[in-house]
């Protein structure tokens, strides 16, 4: 009992005369022994035989946590291959699970949500929705904004407003999440996929130009171009806008991931005719789920509101003359959004810091390169991403993801390009390089990964990820 008391973790290990592990002993074991009639001077060999849970010397933190969870315990002995105790590992020493990107709530969100409850504004409209729209429009510098139930809804409505319909074509960034393309399909239009360029990982002007050349030759221009700002970084809009302006085709900016980012000082989401943001739980700020459509023509945004509320005509009864959607954001969730807008700049600064630490701490590792940030870009660094050179680094994203997973650190593949998605196999695709080279998007997918990037990671957690990554990347 004295030994248990002296140990900071409340257990001692019982070993045989050779020092080999027999079992763990807790004060509960001794209490049961005494209740069973043992005297205080009796030997612990009276303890019943038990198979204490242990792990071997090469157990990963993930395996240790799984073993502890299975037995609902908080510590376990680590034994050498010949059964000698090496140490006792405690759950708290293993650190928590580090996720890619988690919500980071500020101080005011709950007050706005409470206000919605106390005033009984539990509806897909209300004062929080109105103010959230004004906050976002003012922040990005757009004339108007319409709060919606998701970023996907914003893209869907935006394309509808740009006149996309059955049988049309829409040019879309190839290197993106499927939500950039799905709305094109909802509208019965055909997506034409445009590769990335290597500087920003976003839409390649060279590929876009070739797609337009072919469209002109075929006599069928696209109705819109969906340009995605990936991982929080703007596309290189000057050349993209020039090409689109030449053909008179509007750009819809999929800025789902890039609220707070800038292109040559202009807010992401405000360069195209319409811009779409997402407030999904993993984004730079969140409403748990939600989206926003922004634009400089208040009439277009007013029409978005109309379409998003089932396109009900302004008469006393329910009258409908066109297809509408039920896409408005709830007044409760908009309350979360109002609070989140107050901390957006802090969240951007922290995510940029996370990326800076990775960059400086991993700069000497051969063949590991962080996502480039051209000098015209101010990325919100929604996700910090890196690529691994096949020759210099030699390890695949799969290996790194698995290794980090063993240390309870989540990393993920970069987006799998749209031209490689089974559902979009039939779509035309324009590569950055017209020659035989691998498409930029395919190369990024093969060799890239996203690292934990949350603004709520403290310095110790960032250091834990960096150290684990360094060890993993440098291991032979
Ligand atoms: C590039 C991109 N576009 C669109 C979306 C769709 O946003 P939401 O999940 O809010 O529908 C997302 C994120 O989920 C995204 O990453």
mmCIF file with all atom_site columns, C-alpha atoms in Angstrom, residues 30-215:
data_model
loop_
_atom_site.group_PDB
_atom_site.id
_atom_site.type_symbol
_atom_site.label_atom_id
_atom_site.label_alt_id
_atom_site.label_comp_id
_atom_site.label_asym_id
_atom_site.label_entity_id
_atom_site.label_seq_id
_atom_site.pdbx_PDB_ins_code
_atom_site.Cartn_x
_atom_site.Cartn_y
_atom_site.Cartn_z
_atom_site.occupancy
_atom_site.B_iso_or_equiv
_atom_site.pdbx_formal_charge
_atom_site.auth_seq_id
_atom_site.auth_comp_id
_atom_site.auth_asym_id
_atom_site.auth_atom_id
_atom_site.pdbx_PDB_model_num
ATOM 1   C CA . UNK A 1 30  ? -5.135  -5.332  -1.785  1.00 0.00 ? 30  UNK A CA 1
ATOM 2   C CA . UNK A 1 31  ? -8.487  -4.331  -0.307  1.00 0.00 ? 31  UNK A CA 1
ATOM 3   C CA . UNK A 1 32  ? -10.089 -7.445  -1.814  1.00 0.00 ? 32  UNK A CA 1
ATOM 4   C CA . UNK A 1 33  ? -7.199  -9.560  -0.482  1.00 0.00 ? 33  UNK A CA 1
ATOM 5   C CA . UNK A 1 34  ? -7.709  -8.213  3.044   1.00 0.00 ? 34  UNK A CA 1
ATOM 6   C CA . UNK A 1 35  ? -11.472 -8.720  2.876   1.00 0.00 ? 35  UNK A CA 1
ATOM 7   C CA . UNK A 1 36  ? -10.686 -12.263 1.824   1.00 0.00 ? 36  UNK A CA 1
ATOM 8   C CA . UNK A 1 37  ? -8.945  -12.811 5.159   1.00 0.00 ? 37  UNK A CA 1
ATOM 9   C CA . UNK A 1 38  ? -5.314  -12.098 4.304   1.00 0.00 ? 38  UNK A CA 1
ATOM 10  C CA . UNK A 1 39  ? -3.153  -10.522 6.980   1.00 0.00 ? 39  UNK A CA 1
ATOM 11  C CA . UNK A 1 40  ? -1.187  -7.322  6.438   1.00 0.00 ? 40  UNK A CA 1
ATOM 12  C CA . UNK A 1 41  ? 2.097   -9.226  6.446   1.00 0.00 ? 41  UNK A CA 1
ATOM 13  C CA . UNK A 1 42  ? 0.978   -11.943 4.016   1.00 0.00 ? 42  UNK A CA 1
ATOM 14  C CA . UNK A 1 43  ? 2.682   -12.242 0.658   1.00 0.00 ? 43  UNK A CA 1
ATOM 15  C CA . UNK A 1 44  ? 1.079   -10.828 -2.474  1.00 0.00 ? 44  UNK A CA 1
ATOM 16  C CA . UNK A 1 45  ? 1.437   -14.284 -3.990  1.00 0.00 ? 45  UNK A CA 1
ATOM 17  C CA . UNK A 1 46  ? -2.014  -14.876 -2.463  1.00 0.00 ? 46  UNK A CA 1
ATOM 18  C CA . UNK A 1 47  ? -3.450  -12.600 -5.152  1.00 0.00 ? 47  UNK A CA 1
ATOM 19  C CA . UNK A 1 48  ? -5.529  -14.549 -7.651  1.00 0.00 ? 48  UNK A CA 1
ATOM 20  C CA . UNK A 1 49  ? -3.915  -15.134 -11.030 1.00 0.00 ? 49  UNK A CA 1
ATOM 21  C CA . UNK A 1 50  ? -4.908  -12.563 -13.535 1.00 0.00 ? 50  UNK A CA 1
ATOM 22  C CA . UNK A 1 51  ? -3.842  -11.594 -17.016 1.00 0.00 ? 51  UNK A CA 1
ATOM 23  C CA . UNK A 1 52  ? -2.980  -7.924  -16.725 1.00 0.00 ? 52  UNK A CA 1
ATOM 24  C CA . UNK A 1 53  ? -3.124  -6.096  -19.969 1.00 0.00 ? 53  UNK A CA 1
ATOM 25  C CA . UNK A 1 54  ? 0.308   -5.065  -21.274 1.00 0.00 ? 54  UNK A CA 1
ATOM 26  C CA . UNK A 1 55  ? 1.844   -3.914  -24.524 1.00 0.00 ? 55  UNK A CA 1
ATOM 27  C CA . UNK A 1 56  ? 5.134   -4.692  -26.234 1.00 0.00 ? 56  UNK A CA 1
ATOM 28  C CA . UNK A 1 57  ? 8.012   -2.260  -26.731 1.00 0.00 ? 57  UNK A CA 1
ATOM 29  C CA . UNK A 1 58  ? 6.959   -1.283  -30.244 1.00 0.00 ? 58  UNK A CA 1
ATOM 30  C CA . UNK A 1 59  ? 3.271   -0.588  -29.490 1.00 0.00 ? 59  UNK A CA 1
ATOM 31  C CA . UNK A 1 60  ? 2.094   2.646   -31.042 1.00 0.00 ? 60  UNK A CA 1
ATOM 32  C CA . UNK A 1 61  ? 0.224   5.283   -29.034 1.00 0.00 ? 61  UNK A CA 1
ATOM 33  C CA . UNK A 1 62  ? -2.905  4.318   -30.976 1.00 0.00 ? 62  UNK A CA 1
ATOM 34  C CA . UNK A 1 63  ? -2.552  0.648   -29.949 1.00 0.00 ? 63  UNK A CA 1
ATOM 35  C CA . UNK A 1 64  ? -1.935  1.685   -26.337 1.00 0.00 ? 64  UNK A CA 1
ATOM 36  C CA . UNK A 1 65  ? -5.080  3.814   -26.256 1.00 0.00 ? 65  UNK A CA 1
ATOM 37  C CA . UNK A 1 66  ? -7.093  1.003   -27.867 1.00 0.00 ? 66  UNK A CA 1
ATOM 38  C CA . UNK A 1 67  ? -5.810  -1.443  -25.234 1.00 0.00 ? 67  UNK A CA 1
ATOM 39  C CA . UNK A 1 68  ? -6.715  0.993   -22.427 1.00 0.00 ? 68  UNK A CA 1
ATOM 40  C CA . UNK A 1 69  ? -10.154 1.658   -23.916 1.00 0.00 ? 69  UNK A CA 1
ATOM 41  C CA . UNK A 1 70  ? -10.853 -2.075  -24.204 1.00 0.00 ? 70  UNK A CA 1
ATOM 42  C CA . UNK A 1 71  ? -10.214 -2.551  -20.462 1.00 0.00 ? 71  UNK A CA 1
ATOM 43  C CA . UNK A 1 72  ? -11.452 0.863   -19.369 1.00 0.00 ? 72  UNK A CA 1
ATOM 44  C CA . UNK A 1 73  ? -8.127  1.645   -17.698 1.00 0.00 ? 73  UNK A CA 1
ATOM 45  C CA . UNK A 1 74  ? -5.887  4.701   -17.863 1.00 0.00 ? 74  UNK A CA 1
ATOM 46  C CA . UNK A 1 75  ? -2.435  3.138   -17.708 1.00 0.00 ? 75  UNK A CA 1
ATOM 47  C CA . UNK A 1 76  ? -0.673  0.000   -18.731 1.00 0.00 ? 76  UNK A CA 1
ATOM 48  C CA . UNK A 1 77  ? 2.767   -1.572  -18.451 1.00 0.00 ? 77  UNK A CA 1
ATOM 49  C CA . UNK A 1 78  ? 5.096   -1.674  -21.435 1.00 0.00 ? 78  UNK A CA 1
ATOM 50  C CA . UNK A 1 79  ? 7.135   -4.881  -21.449 1.00 0.00 ? 79  UNK A CA 1
ATOM 51  C CA . UNK A 1 80  ? 10.331  -5.794  -23.265 1.00 0.00 ? 80  UNK A CA 1
ATOM 52  C CA . UNK A 1 81  ? 10.268  -8.772  -25.622 1.00 0.00 ? 81  UNK A CA 1
ATOM 53  C CA . UNK A 1 82  ? 11.420  -11.015 -22.748 1.00 0.00 ? 82  UNK A CA 1
ATOM 54  C CA . UNK A 1 83  ? 8.698   -9.825  -20.407 1.00 0.00 ? 83  UNK A CA 1
ATOM 55  C CA . UNK A 1 84  ? 10.602  -7.243  -18.348 1.00 0.00 ? 84  UNK A CA 1
ATOM 56  C CA . UNK A 1 85  ? 8.678   -4.057  -17.460 1.00 0.00 ? 85  UNK A CA 1
ATOM 57  C CA . UNK A 1 86  ? 10.148  -1.056  -19.256 1.00 0.00 ? 86  UNK A CA 1
ATOM 58  C CA . UNK A 1 87  ? 7.736   1.610   -18.038 1.00 0.00 ? 87  UNK A CA 1
ATOM 59  C CA . UNK A 1 88  ? 4.128   2.316   -17.205 1.00 0.00 ? 88  UNK A CA 1
ATOM 60  C CA . UNK A 1 89  ? 2.434   4.499   -19.752 1.00 0.00 ? 89  UNK A CA 1
ATOM 61  C CA . UNK A 1 90  ? -0.472  6.744   -18.731 1.00 0.00 ? 90  UNK A CA 1
ATOM 62  C CA . UNK A 1 91  ? -3.270  7.865   -21.015 1.00 0.00 ? 91  UNK A CA 1
ATOM 63  C CA . UNK A 1 92  ? -2.455  11.544  -20.411 1.00 0.00 ? 92  UNK A CA 1
ATOM 64  C CA . UNK A 1 93  ? 1.157   11.002  -21.593 1.00 0.00 ? 93  UNK A CA 1
ATOM 65  C CA . UNK A 1 94  ? -0.096  9.938   -25.007 1.00 0.00 ? 94  UNK A CA 1
ATOM 66  C CA . UNK A 1 95  ? -1.783  13.248  -25.796 1.00 0.00 ? 95  UNK A CA 1
ATOM 67  C CA . UNK A 1 96  ? -5.232  13.607  -27.295 1.00 0.00 ? 96  UNK A CA 1
ATOM 68  C CA . UNK A 1 97  ? -6.328  12.800  -30.808 1.00 0.00 ? 97  UNK A CA 1
ATOM 69  C CA . UNK A 1 98  ? -5.278  15.622  -33.134 1.00 0.00 ? 98  UNK A CA 1
ATOM 70  C CA . UNK A 1 99  ? -7.832  16.192  -35.873 1.00 0.00 ? 99  UNK A CA 1
ATOM 71  C CA . UNK A 1 100 ? -7.435  17.930  -39.205 1.00 0.00 ? 100 UNK A CA 1
ATOM 72  C CA . UNK A 1 101 ? -9.723  20.892  -38.613 1.00 0.00 ? 101 UNK A CA 1
ATOM 73  C CA . UNK A 1 102 ? -12.243 21.261  -35.822 1.00 0.00 ? 102 UNK A CA 1
ATOM 74  C CA . UNK A 1 103 ? -14.730 24.008  -34.952 1.00 0.00 ? 103 UNK A CA 1
ATOM 75  C CA . UNK A 1 104 ? -13.314 26.821  -32.837 1.00 0.00 ? 104 UNK A CA 1
ATOM 76  C CA . UNK A 1 105 ? -16.084 28.665  -31.094 1.00 0.00 ? 105 UNK A CA 1
ATOM 77  C CA . UNK A 1 106 ? -15.565 32.157  -29.681 1.00 0.00 ? 106 UNK A CA 1
ATOM 78  C CA . UNK A 1 107 ? -17.207 33.968  -26.798 1.00 0.00 ? 107 UNK A CA 1
ATOM 79  C CA . UNK A 1 108 ? -20.303 35.504  -28.384 1.00 0.00 ? 108 UNK A CA 1
ATOM 80  C CA . UNK A 1 109 ? -21.920 32.722  -30.399 1.00 0.00 ? 109 UNK A CA 1
ATOM 81  C CA . UNK A 1 110 ? -24.001 31.364  -27.539 1.00 0.00 ? 110 UNK A CA 1
ATOM 82  C CA . UNK A 1 111 ? -25.398 34.803  -26.672 1.00 0.00 ? 111 UNK A CA 1
ATOM 83  C CA . UNK A 1 112 ? -26.746 35.200  -30.228 1.00 0.00 ? 112 UNK A CA 1
ATOM 84  C CA . UNK A 1 113 ? -28.171 31.676  -30.165 1.00 0.00 ? 113 UNK A CA 1
ATOM 85  C CA . UNK A 1 114 ? -29.794 32.370  -26.791 1.00 0.00 ? 114 UNK A CA 1
ATOM 86  C CA . UNK A 1 115 ? -31.261 35.550  -28.207 1.00 0.00 ? 115 UNK A CA 1
ATOM 87  C CA . UNK A 1 116 ? -32.849 33.518  -30.992 1.00 0.00 ? 116 UNK A CA 1
ATOM 88  C CA . UNK A 1 117 ? -34.407 31.247  -28.374 1.00 0.00 ? 117 UNK A CA 1
ATOM 89  C CA . UNK A 1 118 ? -35.513 33.976  -25.995 1.00 0.00 ? 118 UNK A CA 1
ATOM 90  C CA . UNK A 1 119 ? -37.194 35.905  -28.816 1.00 0.00 ? 119 UNK A CA 1
ATOM 91  C CA . UNK A 1 120 ? -38.575 32.687  -30.366 1.00 0.00 ? 120 UNK A CA 1
ATOM 92  C CA . UNK A 1 121 ? -36.919 33.409  -33.722 1.00 0.00 ? 121 UNK A CA 1
ATOM 93  C CA . UNK A 1 122 ? -36.459 29.700  -34.457 1.00 0.00 ? 122 UNK A CA 1
ATOM 94  C CA . UNK A 1 123 ? -36.895 29.989  -38.200 1.00 0.00 ? 123 UNK A CA 1
ATOM 95  C CA . UNK A 1 124 ? -34.955 30.044  -41.460 1.00 0.00 ? 124 UNK A CA 1
ATOM 96  C CA . UNK A 1 125 ? -34.978 33.834  -41.320 1.00 0.00 ? 125 UNK A CA 1
ATOM 97  C CA . UNK A 1 126 ? -34.754 36.448  -38.572 1.00 0.00 ? 126 UNK A CA 1
ATOM 98  C CA . UNK A 1 127 ? -32.484 39.122  -37.115 1.00 0.00 ? 127 UNK A CA 1
ATOM 99  C CA . UNK A 1 128 ? -29.420 36.863  -36.806 1.00 0.00 ? 128 UNK A CA 1
ATOM 100 C CA . UNK A 1 129 ? -29.734 35.902  -40.481 1.00 0.00 ? 129 UNK A CA 1
ATOM 101 C CA . UNK A 1 130 ? -30.037 39.555  -41.548 1.00 0.00 ? 130 UNK A CA 1
ATOM 102 C CA . UNK A 1 131 ? -27.094 40.670  -39.430 1.00 0.00 ? 131 UNK A CA 1
ATOM 103 C CA . UNK A 1 132 ? -24.927 37.693  -40.425 1.00 0.00 ? 132 UNK A CA 1
ATOM 104 C CA . UNK A 1 133 ? -25.501 38.598  -44.077 1.00 0.00 ? 133 UNK A CA 1
ATOM 105 C CA . UNK A 1 134 ? -24.532 42.227  -43.403 1.00 0.00 ? 134 UNK A CA 1
ATOM 106 C CA . UNK A 1 135 ? -21.437 41.116  -41.444 1.00 0.00 ? 135 UNK A CA 1
ATOM 107 C CA . UNK A 1 136 ? -20.180 38.862  -44.236 1.00 0.00 ? 136 UNK A CA 1
ATOM 108 C CA . UNK A 1 137 ? -20.970 41.370  -47.006 1.00 0.00 ? 137 UNK A CA 1
ATOM 109 C CA . UNK A 1 138 ? -19.177 44.119  -45.113 1.00 0.00 ? 138 UNK A CA 1
ATOM 110 C CA . UNK A 1 139 ? -16.202 41.915  -44.269 1.00 0.00 ? 139 UNK A CA 1
ATOM 111 C CA . UNK A 1 140 ? -15.557 40.857  -47.862 1.00 0.00 ? 140 UNK A CA 1
ATOM 112 C CA . UNK A 1 141 ? -16.702 44.145  -49.402 1.00 0.00 ? 141 UNK A CA 1
ATOM 113 C CA . UNK A 1 142 ? -19.669 42.840  -51.410 1.00 0.00 ? 142 UNK A CA 1
ATOM 114 C CA . UNK A 1 143 ? -22.838 44.841  -51.995 1.00 0.00 ? 143 UNK A CA 1
ATOM 115 C CA . UNK A 1 144 ? -25.083 42.010  -50.791 1.00 0.00 ? 144 UNK A CA 1
ATOM 116 C CA . UNK A 1 145 ? -25.133 38.511  -49.301 1.00 0.00 ? 145 UNK A CA 1
ATOM 117 C CA . UNK A 1 146 ? -27.692 35.748  -48.927 1.00 0.00 ? 146 UNK A CA 1
ATOM 118 C CA . UNK A 1 147 ? -27.279 33.248  -46.057 1.00 0.00 ? 147 UNK A CA 1
ATOM 119 C CA . UNK A 1 148 ? -27.999 29.664  -47.100 1.00 0.00 ? 148 UNK A CA 1
ATOM 120 C CA . UNK A 1 149 ? -28.115 26.190  -45.635 1.00 0.00 ? 149 UNK A CA 1
ATOM 121 C CA . UNK A 1 150 ? -24.781 25.104  -47.162 1.00 0.00 ? 150 UNK A CA 1
ATOM 122 C CA . UNK A 1 151 ? -21.987 26.079  -49.489 1.00 0.00 ? 151 UNK A CA 1
ATOM 123 C CA . UNK A 1 152 ? -23.317 23.525  -51.978 1.00 0.00 ? 152 UNK A CA 1
ATOM 124 C CA . UNK A 1 153 ? -26.689 25.312  -51.917 1.00 0.00 ? 153 UNK A CA 1
ATOM 125 C CA . UNK A 1 154 ? -24.872 28.604  -52.608 1.00 0.00 ? 154 UNK A CA 1
ATOM 126 C CA . UNK A 1 155 ? -23.146 27.116  -55.664 1.00 0.00 ? 155 UNK A CA 1
ATOM 127 C CA . UNK A 1 156 ? -26.406 25.563  -56.873 1.00 0.00 ? 156 UNK A CA 1
ATOM 128 C CA . UNK A 1 157 ? -28.340 28.824  -56.544 1.00 0.00 ? 157 UNK A CA 1
ATOM 129 C CA . UNK A 1 158 ? -25.459 30.826  -57.995 1.00 0.00 ? 158 UNK A CA 1
ATOM 130 C CA . UNK A 1 159 ? -25.324 28.677  -61.118 1.00 0.00 ? 159 UNK A CA 1
ATOM 131 C CA . UNK A 1 160 ? -29.090 28.853  -61.436 1.00 0.00 ? 160 UNK A CA 1
ATOM 132 C CA . UNK A 1 161 ? -28.896 32.656  -61.226 1.00 0.00 ? 161 UNK A CA 1
ATOM 133 C CA . UNK A 1 162 ? -26.247 32.668  -63.942 1.00 0.00 ? 162 UNK A CA 1
ATOM 134 C CA . UNK A 1 163 ? -28.735 30.896  -66.164 1.00 0.00 ? 163 UNK A CA 1
ATOM 135 C CA . UNK A 1 164 ? -27.201 27.414  -66.164 1.00 0.00 ? 164 UNK A CA 1
ATOM 136 C CA . UNK A 1 165 ? -29.744 24.829  -67.247 1.00 0.00 ? 165 UNK A CA 1
ATOM 137 C CA . UNK A 1 166 ? -30.329 21.516  -68.972 1.00 0.00 ? 166 UNK A CA 1
ATOM 138 C CA . UNK A 1 167 ? -27.770 20.730  -71.667 1.00 0.00 ? 167 UNK A CA 1
ATOM 139 C CA . UNK A 1 168 ? -25.467 23.695  -70.908 1.00 0.00 ? 168 UNK A CA 1
ATOM 140 C CA . UNK A 1 169 ? -21.783 23.278  -70.226 1.00 0.00 ? 169 UNK A CA 1
ATOM 141 C CA . UNK A 1 170 ? -19.978 24.707  -67.198 1.00 0.00 ? 170 UNK A CA 1
ATOM 142 C CA . UNK A 1 171 ? -16.195 24.830  -66.846 1.00 0.00 ? 171 UNK A CA 1
ATOM 143 C CA . UNK A 1 172 ? -15.157 23.775  -63.317 1.00 0.00 ? 172 UNK A CA 1
ATOM 144 C CA . UNK A 1 173 ? -11.852 23.426  -61.477 1.00 0.00 ? 173 UNK A CA 1
ATOM 145 C CA . UNK A 1 174 ? -10.775 19.794  -61.601 1.00 0.00 ? 174 UNK A CA 1
ATOM 146 C CA . UNK A 1 175 ? -8.839  19.797  -58.340 1.00 0.00 ? 175 UNK A CA 1
ATOM 147 C CA . UNK A 1 176 ? -11.590 20.293  -55.778 1.00 0.00 ? 176 UNK A CA 1
ATOM 148 C CA . UNK A 1 177 ? -14.194 18.675  -53.577 1.00 0.00 ? 177 UNK A CA 1
ATOM 149 C CA . UNK A 1 178 ? -17.155 17.113  -55.399 1.00 0.00 ? 178 UNK A CA 1
ATOM 150 C CA . UNK A 1 179 ? -19.491 19.869  -54.101 1.00 0.00 ? 179 UNK A CA 1
ATOM 151 C CA . UNK A 1 180 ? -18.070 22.233  -56.754 1.00 0.00 ? 180 UNK A CA 1
ATOM 152 C CA . UNK A 1 181 ? -19.370 19.925  -59.493 1.00 0.00 ? 181 UNK A CA 1
ATOM 153 C CA . UNK A 1 182 ? -22.535 18.353  -58.087 1.00 0.00 ? 182 UNK A CA 1
ATOM 154 C CA . UNK A 1 183 ? -24.669 21.495  -58.546 1.00 0.00 ? 183 UNK A CA 1
ATOM 155 C CA . UNK A 1 184 ? -23.767 21.515  -62.259 1.00 0.00 ? 184 UNK A CA 1
ATOM 156 C CA . UNK A 1 185 ? -25.211 18.008  -62.434 1.00 0.00 ? 185 UNK A CA 1
ATOM 157 C CA . UNK A 1 186 ? -28.289 18.983  -60.385 1.00 0.00 ? 186 UNK A CA 1
ATOM 158 C CA . UNK A 1 187 ? -29.075 21.510  -63.126 1.00 0.00 ? 187 UNK A CA 1
ATOM 159 C CA . UNK A 1 188 ? -28.698 18.939  -65.903 1.00 0.00 ? 188 UNK A CA 1
ATOM 160 C CA . UNK A 1 189 ? -25.618 20.690  -67.267 1.00 0.00 ? 189 UNK A CA 1
ATOM 161 C CA . UNK A 1 190 ? -22.320 19.120  -68.306 1.00 0.00 ? 190 UNK A CA 1
ATOM 162 C CA . UNK A 1 191 ? -19.185 19.869  -66.271 1.00 0.00 ? 191 UNK A CA 1
ATOM 163 C CA . UNK A 1 192 ? -15.963 20.347  -68.245 1.00 0.00 ? 192 UNK A CA 1
ATOM 164 C CA . UNK A 1 193 ? -13.004 19.888  -65.922 1.00 0.00 ? 193 UNK A CA 1
ATOM 165 C CA . UNK A 1 194 ? -10.059 22.284  -65.943 1.00 0.00 ? 194 UNK A CA 1
ATOM 166 C CA . UNK A 1 195 ? -6.709  21.251  -64.431 1.00 0.00 ? 195 UNK A CA 1
ATOM 167 C CA . UNK A 1 196 ? -4.678  23.273  -61.902 1.00 0.00 ? 196 UNK A CA 1
ATOM 168 C CA . UNK A 1 197 ? -1.457  25.176  -62.387 1.00 0.00 ? 197 UNK A CA 1
ATOM 169 C CA . UNK A 1 198 ? 1.416   24.375  -60.020 1.00 0.00 ? 198 UNK A CA 1
ATOM 170 C CA . UNK A 1 199 ? 1.865   27.872  -58.496 1.00 0.00 ? 199 UNK A CA 1
ATOM 171 C CA . UNK A 1 200 ? -1.412  28.100  -56.587 1.00 0.00 ? 200 UNK A CA 1
ATOM 172 C CA . UNK A 1 201 ? -2.848  24.594  -57.189 1.00 0.00 ? 201 UNK A CA 1
ATOM 173 C CA . UNK A 1 202 ? -5.902  26.366  -58.639 1.00 0.00 ? 202 UNK A CA 1
ATOM 174 C CA . UNK A 1 203 ? -7.376  26.653  -62.132 1.00 0.00 ? 203 UNK A CA 1
ATOM 175 C CA . UNK A 1 204 ? -4.802  26.744  -64.905 1.00 0.00 ? 204 UNK A CA 1
ATOM 176 C CA . UNK A 1 205 ? -5.257  29.696  -67.290 1.00 0.00 ? 205 UNK A CA 1
ATOM 177 C CA . UNK A 1 206 ? -3.502  27.656  -70.013 1.00 0.00 ? 206 UNK A CA 1
ATOM 178 C CA . UNK A 1 207 ? -5.993  24.795  -69.690 1.00 0.00 ? 207 UNK A CA 1
ATOM 179 C CA . UNK A 1 208 ? -8.922  27.235  -69.502 1.00 0.00 ? 208 UNK A CA 1
ATOM 180 C CA . UNK A 1 209 ? -7.782  28.958  -72.687 1.00 0.00 ? 209 UNK A CA 1
ATOM 181 C CA . UNK A 1 210 ? -7.672  25.631  -74.549 1.00 0.00 ? 210 UNK A CA 1
ATOM 182 C CA . UNK A 1 211 ? -11.115 24.688  -73.261 1.00 0.00 ? 211 UNK A CA 1
ATOM 183 C CA . UNK A 1 212 ? -12.475 28.017  -74.563 1.00 0.00 ? 212 UNK A CA 1
ATOM 184 C CA . UNK A 1 213 ? -10.714 27.531  -77.926 1.00 0.00 ? 213 UNK A CA 1
ATOM 185 C CA . UNK A 1 214 ? -12.496 24.200  -78.337 1.00 0.00 ? 214 UNK A CA 1
ATOM 186 C CA . UNK A 1 215 ? -15.822 25.633  -77.149 1.00 0.00 ? 215 UNK A CA 1
#
